[in-house]
C-alpha positions as protocol buffer text, in pm:
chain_id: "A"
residue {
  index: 1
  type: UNK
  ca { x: -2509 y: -5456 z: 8645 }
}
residue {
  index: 2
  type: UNK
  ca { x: -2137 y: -5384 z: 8647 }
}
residue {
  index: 3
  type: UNK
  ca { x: -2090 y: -5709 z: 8356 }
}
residue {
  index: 4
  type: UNK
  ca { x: -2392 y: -5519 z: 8131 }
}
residue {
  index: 5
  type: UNK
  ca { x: -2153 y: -5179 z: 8199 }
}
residue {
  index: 6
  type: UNK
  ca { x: -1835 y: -5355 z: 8103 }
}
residue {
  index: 7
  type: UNK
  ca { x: -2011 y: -5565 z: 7812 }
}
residue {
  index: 8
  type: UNK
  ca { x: -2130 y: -5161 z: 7667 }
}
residue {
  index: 9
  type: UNK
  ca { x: -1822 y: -5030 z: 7698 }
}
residue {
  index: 10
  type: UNK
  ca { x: -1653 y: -5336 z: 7504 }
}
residue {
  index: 11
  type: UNK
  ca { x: -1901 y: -5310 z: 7227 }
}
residue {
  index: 12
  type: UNK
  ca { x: -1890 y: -4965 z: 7187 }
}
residue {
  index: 13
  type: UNK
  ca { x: -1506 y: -5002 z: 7169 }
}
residue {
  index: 14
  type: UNK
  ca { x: -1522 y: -5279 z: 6896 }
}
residue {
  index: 15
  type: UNK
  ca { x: -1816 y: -5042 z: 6657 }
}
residue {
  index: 16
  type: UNK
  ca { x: -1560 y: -4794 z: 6691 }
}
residue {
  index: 17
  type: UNK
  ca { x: -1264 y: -4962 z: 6592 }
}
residue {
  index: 18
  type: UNK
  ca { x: -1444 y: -5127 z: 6270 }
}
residue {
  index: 19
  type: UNK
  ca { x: -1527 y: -4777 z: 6116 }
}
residue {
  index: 20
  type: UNK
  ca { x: -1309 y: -4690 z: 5837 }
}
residue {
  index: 21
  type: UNK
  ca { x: -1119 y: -4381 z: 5848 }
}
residue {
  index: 22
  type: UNK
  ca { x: -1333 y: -4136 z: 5559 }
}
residue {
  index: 23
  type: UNK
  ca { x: -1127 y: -4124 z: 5239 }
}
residue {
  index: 24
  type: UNK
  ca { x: -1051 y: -3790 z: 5127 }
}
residue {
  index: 25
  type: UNK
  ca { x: -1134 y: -3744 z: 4749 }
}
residue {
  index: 26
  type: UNK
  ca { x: -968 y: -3472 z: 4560 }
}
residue {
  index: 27
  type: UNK
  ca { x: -1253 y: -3261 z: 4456 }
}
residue {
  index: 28
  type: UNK
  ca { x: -1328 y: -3244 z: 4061 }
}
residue {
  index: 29
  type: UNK
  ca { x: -1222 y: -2904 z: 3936 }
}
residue {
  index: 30
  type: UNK
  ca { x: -1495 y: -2715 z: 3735 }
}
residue {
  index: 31
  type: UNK
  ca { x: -1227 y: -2544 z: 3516 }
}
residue {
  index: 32
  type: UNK
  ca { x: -901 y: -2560 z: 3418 }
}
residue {
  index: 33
  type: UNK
  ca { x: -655 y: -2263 z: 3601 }
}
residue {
  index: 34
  type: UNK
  ca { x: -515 y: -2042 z: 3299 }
}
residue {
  index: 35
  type: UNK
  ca { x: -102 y: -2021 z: 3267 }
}
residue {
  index: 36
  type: UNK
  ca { x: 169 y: -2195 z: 3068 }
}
residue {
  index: 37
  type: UNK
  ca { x: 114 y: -2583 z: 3064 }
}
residue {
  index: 38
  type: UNK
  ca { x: 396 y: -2846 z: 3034 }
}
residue {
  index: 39
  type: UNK
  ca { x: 278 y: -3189 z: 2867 }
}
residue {
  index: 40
  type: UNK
  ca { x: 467 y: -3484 z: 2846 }
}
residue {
  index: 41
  type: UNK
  ca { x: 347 y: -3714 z: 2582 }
}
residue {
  index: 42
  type: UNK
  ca { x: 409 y: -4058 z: 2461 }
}
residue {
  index: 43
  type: UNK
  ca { x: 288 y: -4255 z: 2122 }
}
residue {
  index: 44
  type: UNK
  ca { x: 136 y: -4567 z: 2192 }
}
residue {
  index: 45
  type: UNK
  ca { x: 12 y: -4688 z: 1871 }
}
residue {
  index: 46
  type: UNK
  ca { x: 107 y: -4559 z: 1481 }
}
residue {
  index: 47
  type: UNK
  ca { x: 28 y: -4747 z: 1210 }
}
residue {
  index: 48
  type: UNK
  ca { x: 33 y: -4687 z: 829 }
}
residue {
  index: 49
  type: UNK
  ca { x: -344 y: -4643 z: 669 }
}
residue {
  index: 50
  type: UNK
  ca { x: -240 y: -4668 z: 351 }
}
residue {
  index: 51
  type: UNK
  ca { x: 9 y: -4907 z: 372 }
}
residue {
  index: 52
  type: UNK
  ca { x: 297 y: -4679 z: 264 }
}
residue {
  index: 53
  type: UNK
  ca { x: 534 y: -4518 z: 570 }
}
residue {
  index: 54
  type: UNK
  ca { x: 342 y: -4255 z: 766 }
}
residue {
  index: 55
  type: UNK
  ca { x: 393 y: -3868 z: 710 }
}
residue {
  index: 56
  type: UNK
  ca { x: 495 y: -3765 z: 1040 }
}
residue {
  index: 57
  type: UNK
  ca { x: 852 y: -3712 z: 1197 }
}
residue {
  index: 58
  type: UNK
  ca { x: 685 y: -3964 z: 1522 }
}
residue {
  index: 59
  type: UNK
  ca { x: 794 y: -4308 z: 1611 }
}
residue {
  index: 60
  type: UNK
  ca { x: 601 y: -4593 z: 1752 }
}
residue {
  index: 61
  type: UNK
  ca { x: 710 y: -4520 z: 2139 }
}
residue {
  index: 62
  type: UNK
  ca { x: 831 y: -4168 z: 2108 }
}
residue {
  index: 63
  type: UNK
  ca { x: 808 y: -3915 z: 2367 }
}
residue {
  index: 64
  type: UNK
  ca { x: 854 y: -3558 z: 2421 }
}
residue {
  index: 65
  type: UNK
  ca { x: 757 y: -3229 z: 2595 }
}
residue {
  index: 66
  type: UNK
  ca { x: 561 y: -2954 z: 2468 }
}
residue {
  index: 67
  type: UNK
  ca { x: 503 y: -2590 z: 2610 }
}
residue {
  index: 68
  type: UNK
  ca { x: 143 y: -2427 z: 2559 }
}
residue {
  index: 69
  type: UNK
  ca { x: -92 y: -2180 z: 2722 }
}
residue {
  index: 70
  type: UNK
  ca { x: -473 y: -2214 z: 2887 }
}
residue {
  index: 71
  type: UNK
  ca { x: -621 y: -1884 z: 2873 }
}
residue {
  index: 72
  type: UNK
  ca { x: -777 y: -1756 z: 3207 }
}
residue {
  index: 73
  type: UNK
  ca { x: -1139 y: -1885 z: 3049 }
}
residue {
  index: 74
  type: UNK
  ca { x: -1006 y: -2207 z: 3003 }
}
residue {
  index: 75
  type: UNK
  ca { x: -959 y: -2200 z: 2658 }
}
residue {
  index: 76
  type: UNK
  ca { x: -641 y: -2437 z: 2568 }
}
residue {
  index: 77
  type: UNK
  ca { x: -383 y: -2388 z: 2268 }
}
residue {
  index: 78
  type: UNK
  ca { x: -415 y: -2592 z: 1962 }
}
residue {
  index: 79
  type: UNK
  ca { x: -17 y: -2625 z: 1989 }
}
residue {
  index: 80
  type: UNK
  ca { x: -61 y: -2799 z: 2342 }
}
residue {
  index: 81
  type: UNK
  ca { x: -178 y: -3134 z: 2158 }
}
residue {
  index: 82
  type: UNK
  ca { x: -66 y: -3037 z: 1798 }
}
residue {
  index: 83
  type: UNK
  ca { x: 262 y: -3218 z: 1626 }
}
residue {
  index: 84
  type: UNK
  ca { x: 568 y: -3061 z: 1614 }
}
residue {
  index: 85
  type: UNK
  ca { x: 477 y: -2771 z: 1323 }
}
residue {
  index: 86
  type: UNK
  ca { x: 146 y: -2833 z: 1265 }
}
residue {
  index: 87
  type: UNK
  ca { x: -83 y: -2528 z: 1249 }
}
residue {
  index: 88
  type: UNK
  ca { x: -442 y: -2631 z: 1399 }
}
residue {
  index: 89
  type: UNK
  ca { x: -798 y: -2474 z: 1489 }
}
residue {
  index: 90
  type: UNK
  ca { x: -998 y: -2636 z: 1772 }
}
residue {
  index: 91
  type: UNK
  ca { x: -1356 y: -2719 z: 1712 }
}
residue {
  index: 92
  type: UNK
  ca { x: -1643 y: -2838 z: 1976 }
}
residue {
  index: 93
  type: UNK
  ca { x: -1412 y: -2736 z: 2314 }
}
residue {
  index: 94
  type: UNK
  ca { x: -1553 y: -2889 z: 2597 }
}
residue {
  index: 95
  type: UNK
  ca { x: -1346 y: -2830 z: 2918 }
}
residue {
  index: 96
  type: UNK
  ca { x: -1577 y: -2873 z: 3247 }
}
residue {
  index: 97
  type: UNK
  ca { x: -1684 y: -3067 z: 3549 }
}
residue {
  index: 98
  type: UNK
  ca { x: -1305 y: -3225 z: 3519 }
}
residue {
  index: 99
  type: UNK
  ca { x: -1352 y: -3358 z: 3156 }
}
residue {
  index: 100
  type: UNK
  ca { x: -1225 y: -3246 z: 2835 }
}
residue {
  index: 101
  type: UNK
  ca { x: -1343 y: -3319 z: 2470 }
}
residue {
  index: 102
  type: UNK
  ca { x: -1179 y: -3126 z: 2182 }
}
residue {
  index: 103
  type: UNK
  ca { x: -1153 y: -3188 z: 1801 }
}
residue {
  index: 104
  type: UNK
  ca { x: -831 y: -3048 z: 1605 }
}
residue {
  index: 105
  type: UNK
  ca { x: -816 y: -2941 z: 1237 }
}
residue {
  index: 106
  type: UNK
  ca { x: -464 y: -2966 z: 1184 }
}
residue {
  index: 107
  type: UNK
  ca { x: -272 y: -2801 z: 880 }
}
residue {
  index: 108
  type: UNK
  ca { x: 91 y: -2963 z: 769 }
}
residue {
  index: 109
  type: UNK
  ca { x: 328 y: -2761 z: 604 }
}
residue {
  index: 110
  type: UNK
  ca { x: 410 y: -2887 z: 274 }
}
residue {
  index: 111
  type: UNK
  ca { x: 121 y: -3129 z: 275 }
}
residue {
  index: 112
  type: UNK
  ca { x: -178 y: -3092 z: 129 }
}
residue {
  index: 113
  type: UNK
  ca { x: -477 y: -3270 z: 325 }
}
residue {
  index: 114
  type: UNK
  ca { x: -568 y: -3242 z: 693 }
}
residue {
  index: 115
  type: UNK
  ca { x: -428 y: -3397 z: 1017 }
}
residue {
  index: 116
  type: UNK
  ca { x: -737 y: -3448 z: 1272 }
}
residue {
  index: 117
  type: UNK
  ca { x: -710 y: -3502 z: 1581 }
}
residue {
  index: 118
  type: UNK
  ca { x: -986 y: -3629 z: 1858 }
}
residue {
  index: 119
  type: UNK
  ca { x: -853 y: -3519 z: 2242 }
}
residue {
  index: 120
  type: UNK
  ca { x: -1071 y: -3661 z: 2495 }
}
residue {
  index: 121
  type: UNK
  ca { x: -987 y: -3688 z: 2889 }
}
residue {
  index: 122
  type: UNK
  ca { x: -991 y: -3506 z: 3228 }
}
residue {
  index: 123
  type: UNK
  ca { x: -843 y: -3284 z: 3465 }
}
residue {
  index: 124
  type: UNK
  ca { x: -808 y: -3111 z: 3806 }
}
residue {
  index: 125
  type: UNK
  ca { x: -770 y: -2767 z: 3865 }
}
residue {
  index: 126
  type: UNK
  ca { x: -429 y: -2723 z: 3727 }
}
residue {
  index: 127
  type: UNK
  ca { x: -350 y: -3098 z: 3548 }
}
residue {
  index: 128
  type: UNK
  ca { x: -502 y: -3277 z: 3304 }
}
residue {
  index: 129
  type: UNK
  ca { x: -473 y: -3620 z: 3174 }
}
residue {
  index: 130
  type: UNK
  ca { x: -600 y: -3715 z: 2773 }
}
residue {
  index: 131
  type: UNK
  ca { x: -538 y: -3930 z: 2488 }
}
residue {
  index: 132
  type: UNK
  ca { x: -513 y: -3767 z: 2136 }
}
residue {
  index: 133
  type: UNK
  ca { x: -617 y: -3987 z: 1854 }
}
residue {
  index: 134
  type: UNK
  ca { x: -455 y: -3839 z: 1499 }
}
residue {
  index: 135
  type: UNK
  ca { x: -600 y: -3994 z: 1196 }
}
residue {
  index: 136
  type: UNK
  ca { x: -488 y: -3823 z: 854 }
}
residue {
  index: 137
  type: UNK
  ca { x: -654 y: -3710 z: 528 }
}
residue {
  index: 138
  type: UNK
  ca { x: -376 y: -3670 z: 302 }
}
residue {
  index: 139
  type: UNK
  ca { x: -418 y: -3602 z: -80 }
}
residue {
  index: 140
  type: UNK
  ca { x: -89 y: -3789 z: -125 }
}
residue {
  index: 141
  type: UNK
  ca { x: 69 y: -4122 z: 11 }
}
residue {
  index: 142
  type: UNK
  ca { x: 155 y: -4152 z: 378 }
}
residue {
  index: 143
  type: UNK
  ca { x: -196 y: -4176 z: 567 }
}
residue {
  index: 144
  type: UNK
  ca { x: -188 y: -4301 z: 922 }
}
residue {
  index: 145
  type: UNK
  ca { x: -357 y: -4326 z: 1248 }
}
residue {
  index: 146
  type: UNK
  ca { x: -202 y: -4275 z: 1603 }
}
residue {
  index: 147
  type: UNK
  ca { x: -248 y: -4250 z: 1940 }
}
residue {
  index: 148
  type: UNK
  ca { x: -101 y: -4063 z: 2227 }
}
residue {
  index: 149
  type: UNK
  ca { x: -110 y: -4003 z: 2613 }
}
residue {
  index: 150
  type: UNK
  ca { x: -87 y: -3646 z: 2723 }
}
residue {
  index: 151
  type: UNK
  ca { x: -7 y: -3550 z: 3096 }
}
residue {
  index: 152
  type: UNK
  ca { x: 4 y: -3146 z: 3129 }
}
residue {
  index: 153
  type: UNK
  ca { x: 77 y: -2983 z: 3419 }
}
residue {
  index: 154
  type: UNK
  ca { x: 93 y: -2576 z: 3503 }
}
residue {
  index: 155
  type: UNK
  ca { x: 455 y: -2440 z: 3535 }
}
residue {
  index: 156
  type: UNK
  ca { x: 324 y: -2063 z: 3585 }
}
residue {
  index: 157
  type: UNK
  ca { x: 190 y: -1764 z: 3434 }
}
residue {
  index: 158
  type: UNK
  ca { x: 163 y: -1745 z: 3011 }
}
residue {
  index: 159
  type: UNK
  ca { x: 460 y: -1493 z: 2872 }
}
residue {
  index: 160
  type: UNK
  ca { x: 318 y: -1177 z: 2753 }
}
residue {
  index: 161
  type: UNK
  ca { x: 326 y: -1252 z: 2352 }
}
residue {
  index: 162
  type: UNK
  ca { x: 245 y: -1656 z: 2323 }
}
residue {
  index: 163
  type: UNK
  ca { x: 207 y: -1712 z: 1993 }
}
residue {
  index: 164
  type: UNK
  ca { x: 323 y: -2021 z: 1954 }
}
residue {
  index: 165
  type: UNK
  ca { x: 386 y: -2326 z: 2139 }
}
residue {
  index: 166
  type: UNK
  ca { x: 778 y: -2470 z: 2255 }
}
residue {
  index: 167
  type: UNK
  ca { x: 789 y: -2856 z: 2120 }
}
residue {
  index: 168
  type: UNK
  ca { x: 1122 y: -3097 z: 2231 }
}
residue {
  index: 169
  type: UNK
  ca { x: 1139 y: -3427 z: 2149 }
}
């Protein structure tokens, strides 16, 4: 009887020592938290369309920072993903269940045409993680398509008149 007690205990210790330890999973955010967002972006791919060179100021590998506020209802500035003076509108916004789809109308200054841009990733309740795909529509010379990595993260509340957007580079 005492061996059957020992042999229990044994195998009881053994079970318990081959459970994994649970893994915590960061929960998926249903929206985005409103304030003033810092993104850090990179180009990862530009290439000429048209075969002439492309009409933007961005290099293959370029980075740089960009300033931009998420309204309390989630709704996120053009300017956060827009190049550096572009004026764009945001059509089909989806930002839920810790995914975001947007499409960007983009106006250039001095350019006639459109700049579109396709952002598409996810995010947590105050990050978020996309890739922007630009592809151009210029009436003149200098057509191109590019892609980009965006990593935004909140720095704090949005300053009372945001109208526009901080770019560095």
């Amino acid at each position: 009887m005492r061996n059957v007690i020992i042999a229990a205990g044994a195998a009881m210790l053994l079970s318990a020592c081959s459970e994994e330890a649970p893994v915590q999973e960061e929960k998926t955010a249903t929206s985005l938290a409103g304030g003033q967002y810092e993104a850090s972006w990179k180009v990862g791919s530009l290439q000429s369309v048209d075969k002439t060179t492309p009409a933007t100021n961005l290099k293959q590998d370029a980075s740089g920072t960009t300033l931009a506020c998420i309204a309390a209802d989630g709704t996120i500035d053009p300017a956060l993903f827009a190049e550096d003076g572009d004026s764009c509108t945001a059509k089909n916004p989806y930002v839920r269940n810790g995914r975001i789809g947007l499409d960007l109308t983009c106006q250039r200054e001095g350019t006639s045409g459109e700049v579109r841009q396709s952002v598409s990733g996810s995010f947590k309740a105050d990050t978020l993680d996309a890739e922007v795909s630009t592809t151009t529509y210029l009436s003149g010379a200098g057509d191109y398509a590019m892609t980009r990595t965006v990593k935004a993260k909140r720095v704090g509340e949005c300053p009372p008149a945001t109208e526009s957007a901080e770019k560095t580079s």
